[in-house]
C-alpha atoms as one frame of an Amber mdcrd trajectory, in Angstrom:
protein
   4.168 -30.856  40.907   5.327 -30.050  37.355   1.732 -30.131  36.107   0.780
 -27.348  38.511   3.456 -24.878  37.310   2.312 -22.804  34.320   5.009 -22.343
  31.700   4.091 -19.851  28.959   4.440 -20.929  25.355   7.314 -19.212  23.560
   7.834 -19.137  19.828  10.679 -17.482  17.979   9.338 -15.984  14.756   9.960
 -12.887  12.671   7.300 -10.206  12.945   6.548  -6.804  11.526   4.483  -3.890
  12.803   2.292  -2.744   9.907  -0.426  -0.110   9.535  -3.985  -1.316   9.952
  -5.587   1.131   7.492  -2.775   2.663   5.396  -3.423   5.362   2.802  -1.411
   4.778  -0.353  -0.168   8.001  -1.920   0.116   7.348  -5.632   1.287   9.461
  -8.536  -1.711  11.473  -9.812  -0.107  11.986 -13.230   2.823  10.913 -15.350
   5.947  12.969 -14.935   9.216  13.302 -13.084   9.338  13.743  -9.329  11.459
  16.750  -8.481  11.636  16.290  -4.723  10.121  14.263  -1.912   9.703  16.705
   0.951   8.868  14.300   3.788  11.293  11.902   5.471  10.610   8.315   6.600
   8.824   8.282   9.953   8.040  12.010   9.846   4.749  13.151  11.369   2.444
  14.611   8.736  -0.546  16.909   9.090  -3.450  17.032   6.682  -2.741  19.042
   3.467   1.027  19.027   4.084   3.112  18.773   0.898   4.527  15.301   0.377
   6.298  15.550  -2.978   6.592  17.847  -5.991   6.767  17.090  -9.698   9.188
  18.762 -12.105   7.131  21.740 -13.282   8.914  22.680 -16.508   7.102  20.440
 -19.013   3.527  20.860 -17.669   3.891  24.649 -17.370   5.271  24.887 -20.909
   2.412  22.751 -22.220  -0.073  25.020 -20.414   1.437  28.111 -22.088   1.329
  26.465 -25.526  -2.309  25.420 -25.183  -3.293  28.896 -23.911  -1.684  30.477
 -26.985  -3.344  27.919 -29.260  -6.777  28.727 -27.796  -6.111  32.459 -28.320
  -5.088  31.883 -31.947  -8.169  29.818 -32.791 -10.416  32.273 -30.923  -9.034
  35.197 -32.950  -9.486  33.237 -36.216 -13.069  32.476 -35.218 -13.731  36.145
 -34.397 -12.165  37.277 -37.700 -14.027  34.793 -39.927 -17.410  36.635 -40.039
 -15.671  39.889 -41.025 -13.716  38.199 -43.833 -16.880  36.530 -45.114 -18.081
  39.841 -46.593 -15.331  39.650 -49.247 -15.206  35.846 -49.649 -17.560  32.990
 -48.699 -14.677  30.653 -47.800 -14.168  31.915 -44.167 -17.887  31.574 -43.463
 -17.788  27.870 -44.299 -14.814  27.374 -41.958 -16.612  28.728 -38.866 -17.990
  25.291 -37.866 -14.540  23.734 -38.265 -12.966  26.500 -36.189 -15.542  26.008
 -33.430 -14.699  22.292 -33.250 -10.966  23.102 -33.171 -11.635  25.609 -30.382
 -13.526  22.997 -28.355 -10.663  20.535 -28.839  -8.056  23.070 -27.741 -10.227
  24.118 -24.796 -10.263  20.476 -23.643  -6.468  20.327 -23.978  -6.253  23.560
 -21.978  -8.483  22.121 -19.244  -6.283  19.008 -19.094  -3.112  21.116 -18.895
  -4.614  23.227 -16.091  -5.610  20.060 -14.224  -2.091  18.653 -14.567  -0.554
  21.885 -13.275  -2.908  21.780 -10.280  -1.630  18.267  -9.409   2.106  19.110
  -9.455   2.234  19.409  -5.666   0.901  16.315  -3.892  -0.511  16.844  -0.399
  -1.461  14.485   2.411  -5.154  13.573   2.711  -4.845  12.887   6.466  -2.726
  13.213   9.605  -0.266  10.400  10.202   3.278   9.191   9.662   5.127   8.966
   6.343   6.255   5.481   5.417   8.758   5.242   2.573  12.157   3.691   2.047
  14.370   6.442   0.707  13.254   9.905  -0.456  16.453  10.334  -2.473  15.586
   7.416  -4.775  12.552   9.345  -6.067  14.401  12.528  -7.060  14.457  12.726
 -10.860  12.599   9.441 -11.252   9.844   9.252 -13.870   6.577   7.860 -12.496
   3.395   6.577 -14.075  -0.157   7.349 -13.054  -1.106   5.250 -10.040   2.439
   4.236  -9.070   2.839   4.094  -5.285   5.237   6.701  -3.946   4.662   6.479
  -0.187   2.191   5.455   2.500   0.605   7.582   5.213  -0.607   5.685   8.241
  -2.190   6.479  11.571   0.275   5.355  14.288  -2.615   4.532  16.639  -4.020
   1.999  14.177  -1.406  -0.706  13.737  -1.238  -4.471  13.758   1.490  -7.091
  14.006   2.181  -9.621  11.271   3.860 -12.837  12.478   5.504 -15.517  10.379
   5.298 -18.629  12.518   7.280 -21.613  11.205   5.168 -24.624  10.306   6.931
 -26.763  12.904   5.912 -24.264  15.640   2.406 -23.728  14.318   0.028 -23.512
  17.266  -3.514 -22.338  17.808  -3.493 -18.833  19.259  -6.274 -17.776  21.594
  -7.278 -14.236  20.524  -8.804 -13.502  23.935  -5.454 -13.860  25.730  -2.730
 -11.225  25.510   0.237 -11.828  23.252   3.656 -10.422  24.169   6.221  -9.595
  21.530   9.877  -8.996  22.349  11.618  -7.102  19.556  15.242  -7.870  18.809
């Protein structure tokens, strides 16, 4: 009679619900994070602000490079006029053009960095991070992970089954998980 009664297999093991296709939100540039706007578990819509960098240093660098480009541009514009009295400024025109190109590249980089000071979400989902307060005032490097955005409808469960309880699981049969 005992062989006819079906007793389901039960295993006690730690598990974790994890995102199936998470999107890692990394630091797009080096700097100091001023504030993380989202909270753990908060629903996020596409293009919503996630965190903001401290803007003081990049904005100051942008102003300096803009002034530097203006200075070199005015020197380059003045050189042909001064060449009527002396041949020296005429020979410096090629050097000034190279300096202008270099400063223009620095200006483009500074403008790019200013455009990346506010990081936005690339998709709808839920914010996954430990503590937003730990990021305030923290310097970050390019590519450092700040948070994860995941779609709550695309999740999976990770189980850590002890070796002594290791069994073959049939993927076609349903698996029930009871959370503590």
